[in-house]
Amino acid sequence: MKLFAVVSFACCLLAYTVSGTPCADICNTQCSLQKKACDIAVILGPLCETVNGICTQACAAACTCADSCAAQCGGDYATCKGDGSDIFNIYSCGINLSICAAPCQLTCNFNLFSGIVNSLSGTGGATKTA
């Protein structure tokens, strides 16, 4: 399952940089295609729905940061690159996109991890008072 999430995340990032389509849309479309293929094999029955649920949850987990950072940094990149006719401009805008995306991804992943830890520990983000 972890391998699927990592591969999905990598594919989503690659797809985003190529086409600008959000990660979750691409990943969930892949889940839908897998479910349709599974449904064709009638033998598997309700297992298809279970696998689809796992797939969409993995997409949500893998794509949360990719999509939010794309929204945060992508607008500036689109404005910067203009019509795309100047290759040097696209290259320099790509560097700026990387500079924006790196801290965004780090912050998002940290917040996501903190939320998971808090939910597992039952604190829900509450602070202790003396």
PDB file of N, CA and C in Angstrom, residues 64-99:
ATOM      1  N   THR A  64      -2.880  15.418  -1.225  1.00  0.00           N
ATOM      2  CA  THR A  64      -3.267  16.598  -0.457  1.00  0.00           C
ATOM      3  C   THR A  64      -2.230  17.706  -0.600  1.00  0.00           C
ATOM      4  N   CYS A  65      -0.999  17.398  -0.330  1.00  0.00           N
ATOM      5  CA  CYS A  65       0.054  18.413  -0.397  1.00  0.00           C
ATOM      6  C   CYS A  65       0.374  18.807  -1.836  1.00  0.00           C
ATOM      7  N   ALA A  66       0.368  17.848  -2.727  1.00  0.00           N
ATOM      8  CA  ALA A  66       0.680  18.172  -4.125  1.00  0.00           C
ATOM      9  C   ALA A  66      -0.325  19.164  -4.681  1.00  0.00           C
ATOM     10  N   ASP A  67      -1.609  18.929  -4.421  1.00  0.00           N
ATOM     11  CA  ASP A  67      -2.633  19.828  -4.958  1.00  0.00           C
ATOM     12  C   ASP A  67      -2.624  21.193  -4.273  1.00  0.00           C
ATOM     13  N   SER A  68      -2.471  21.212  -2.952  1.00  0.00           N
ATOM     14  CA  SER A  68      -2.487  22.510  -2.270  1.00  0.00           C
ATOM     15  C   SER A  68      -1.277  23.348  -2.656  1.00  0.00           C
ATOM     16  N   CYS A  69      -0.131  22.727  -2.794  1.00  0.00           N
ATOM     17  CA  CYS A  69       1.066  23.471  -3.196  1.00  0.00           C
ATOM     18  C   CYS A  69       0.995  23.877  -4.669  1.00  0.00           C
ATOM     19  N   ALA A  70       0.354  23.050  -5.480  1.00  0.00           N
ATOM     20  CA  ALA A  70       0.172  23.421  -6.886  1.00  0.00           C
ATOM     21  C   ALA A  70      -0.717  24.648  -6.985  1.00  0.00           C
ATOM     22  N   ALA A  71      -1.758  24.683  -6.169  1.00  0.00           N
ATOM     23  CA  ALA A  71      -2.643  25.842  -6.176  1.00  0.00           C
ATOM     24  C   ALA A  71      -1.909  27.086  -5.689  1.00  0.00           C
ATOM     25  N   GLN A  72      -1.065  26.899  -4.665  1.00  0.00           N
ATOM     26  CA  GLN A  72      -0.338  28.026  -4.098  1.00  0.00           C
ATOM     27  C   GLN A  72       0.729  28.548  -5.046  1.00  0.00           C
ATOM     28  N   CYS A  73       1.475  27.658  -5.672  1.00  0.00           N
ATOM     29  CA  CYS A  73       2.627  28.059  -6.482  1.00  0.00           C
ATOM     30  C   CYS A  73       2.334  28.105  -7.989  1.00  0.00           C
ATOM     31  N   GLY A  74       1.324  27.364  -8.418  1.00  0.00           N
ATOM     32  CA  GLY A  74       1.054  27.236  -9.849  1.00  0.00           C
ATOM     33  C   GLY A  74       0.610  28.523 -10.521  1.00  0.00           C
ATOM     34  N   GLY A  75      -0.167  29.348  -9.817  1.00  0.00           N
ATOM     35  CA  GLY A  75      -0.629  30.600 -10.414  1.00  0.00           C
ATOM     36  C   GLY A  75       0.523  31.526 -10.753  1.00  0.00           C
ATOM     37  N   ASP A  76       1.461  31.628  -9.833  1.00  0.00           N
ATOM     38  CA  ASP A  76       2.642  32.463 -10.091  1.00  0.00           C
ATOM     39  C   ASP A  76       3.441  31.915 -11.263  1.00  0.00           C
ATOM     40  N   TYR A  77       3.540  30.579 -11.348  1.00  0.00           N
ATOM     41  CA  TYR A  77       4.280  29.967 -12.452  1.00  0.00           C
ATOM     42  C   TYR A  77       3.592  30.264 -13.783  1.00  0.00           C
ATOM     43  N   ALA A  78       2.276  30.108 -13.828  1.00  0.00           N
ATOM     44  CA  ALA A  78       1.538  30.361 -15.071  1.00  0.00           C
ATOM     45  C   ALA A  78       1.699  31.809 -15.517  1.00  0.00           C
ATOM     46  N   THR A  79       1.637  32.735 -14.576  1.00  0.00           N
ATOM     47  CA  THR A  79       1.815  34.150 -14.897  1.00  0.00           C
ATOM     48  C   THR A  79       3.247  34.401 -15.374  1.00  0.00           C
ATOM     49  N   CYS A  80       4.195  33.794 -14.705  1.00  0.00           N
ATOM     50  CA  CYS A  80       5.607  33.997 -15.018  1.00  0.00           C
ATOM     51  C   CYS A  80       5.964  33.486 -16.416  1.00  0.00           C
ATOM     52  N   LYS A  81       5.485  32.294 -16.757  1.00  0.00           N
ATOM     53  CA  LYS A  81       5.893  31.692 -18.043  1.00  0.00           C
ATOM     54  C   LYS A  81       5.213  32.327 -19.241  1.00  0.00           C
ATOM     55  N   GLY A  82       4.120  33.059 -19.020  1.00  0.00           N
ATOM     56  CA  GLY A  82       3.445  33.751 -20.124  1.00  0.00           C
ATOM     57  C   GLY A  82       2.883  32.776 -21.130  1.00  0.00           C
ATOM     58  N   ASP A  83       3.105  33.069 -22.407  1.00  0.00           N
ATOM     59  CA  ASP A  83       2.546  32.214 -23.457  1.00  0.00           C
ATOM     60  C   ASP A  83       3.410  30.984 -23.745  1.00  0.00           C
ATOM     61  N   GLY A  84       4.558  30.889 -23.109  1.00  0.00           N
ATOM     62  CA  GLY A  84       5.412  29.712 -23.255  1.00  0.00           C
ATOM     63  C   GLY A  84       6.340  29.758 -24.446  1.00  0.00           C
ATOM     64  N   SER A  85       6.416  30.888 -25.118  1.00  0.00           N
ATOM     65  CA  SER A  85       7.256  30.974 -26.316  1.00  0.00           C
ATOM     66  C   SER A  85       8.736  31.199 -25.991  1.00  0.00           C
ATOM     67  N   ASP A  86       9.029  31.705 -24.814  1.00  0.00           N
ATOM     68  CA  ASP A  86      10.412  31.988 -24.422  1.00  0.00           C
ATOM     69  C   ASP A  86      10.923  30.852 -23.536  1.00  0.00           C
ATOM     70  N   ILE A  87      11.778  29.999 -24.101  1.00  0.00           N
ATOM     71  CA  ILE A  87      12.275  28.820 -23.395  1.00  0.00           C
ATOM     72  C   ILE A  87      13.069  29.205 -22.153  1.00  0.00           C
ATOM     73  N   PHE A  88      13.896  30.246 -22.241  1.00  0.00           N
ATOM     74  CA  PHE A  88      14.671  30.676 -21.081  1.00  0.00           C
ATOM     75  C   PHE A  88      13.745  31.133 -19.960  1.00  0.00           C
ATOM     76  N   ASN A  89      12.686  31.838 -20.315  1.00  0.00           N
ATOM     77  CA  ASN A  89      11.720  32.311 -19.332  1.00  0.00           C
ATOM     78  C   ASN A  89      11.039  31.126 -18.638  1.00  0.00           C
ATOM     79  N   ILE A  90      10.674  30.112 -19.411  1.00  0.00           N
ATOM     80  CA  ILE A  90      10.049  28.915 -18.827  1.00  0.00           C
ATOM     81  C   ILE A  90      11.022  28.248 -17.853  1.00  0.00           C
ATOM     82  N   TYR A  91      12.290  28.172 -18.226  1.00  0.00           N
ATOM     83  CA  TYR A  91      13.302  27.567 -17.354  1.00  0.00           C
ATOM     84  C   TYR A  91      13.439  28.353 -16.054  1.00  0.00           C
ATOM     85  N   SER A  92      13.564  29.673 -16.151  1.00  0.00           N
ATOM     86  CA  SER A  92      13.731  30.468 -14.931  1.00  0.00           C
ATOM     87  C   SER A  92      12.456  30.438 -14.080  1.00  0.00           C
ATOM     88  N   CYS A  93      11.295  30.402 -14.715  1.00  0.00           N
ATOM     89  CA  CYS A  93      10.038  30.300 -13.960  1.00  0.00           C
ATOM     90  C   CYS A  93       9.941  28.939 -13.275  1.00  0.00           C
ATOM     91  N   GLY A  94      10.466  27.909 -13.921  1.00  0.00           N
ATOM     92  CA  GLY A  94      10.489  26.571 -13.322  1.00  0.00           C
ATOM     93  C   GLY A  94      11.340  26.537 -12.071  1.00  0.00           C
ATOM     94  N   ILE A  95      12.436  27.262 -12.093  1.00  0.00           N
ATOM     95  CA  ILE A  95      13.288  27.352 -10.903  1.00  0.00           C
ATOM     96  C   ILE A  95      12.519  28.042  -9.775  1.00  0.00           C
ATOM     97  N   ASN A  96      11.820  29.129 -10.113  1.00  0.00           N
ATOM     98  CA  ASN A  96      11.020  29.824  -9.106  1.00  0.00           C
ATOM     99  C   ASN A  96       9.908  28.924  -8.569  1.00  0.00           C
ATOM    100  N   LEU A  97       9.324  28.108  -9.434  1.00  0.00           N
ATOM    101  CA  LEU A  97       8.292  27.170  -9.000  1.00  0.00           C
ATOM    102  C   LEU A  97       8.872  26.174  -8.000  1.00  0.00           C
ATOM    103  N   SER A  98      10.066  25.681  -8.270  1.00  0.00           N
ATOM    104  CA  SER A  98      10.715  24.754  -7.349  1.00  0.00           C
ATOM    105  C   SER A  98      11.009  25.418  -6.009  1.00  0.00           C
ATOM    106  N   ILE A  99      11.439  26.670  -6.060  1.00  0.00           N
ATOM    107  CA  ILE A  99      11.733  27.410  -4.827  1.00  0.00           C
ATOM    108  C   ILE A  99      10.457  27.603  -4.015  1.00  0.00           C
TER     109      ILE A  99
END
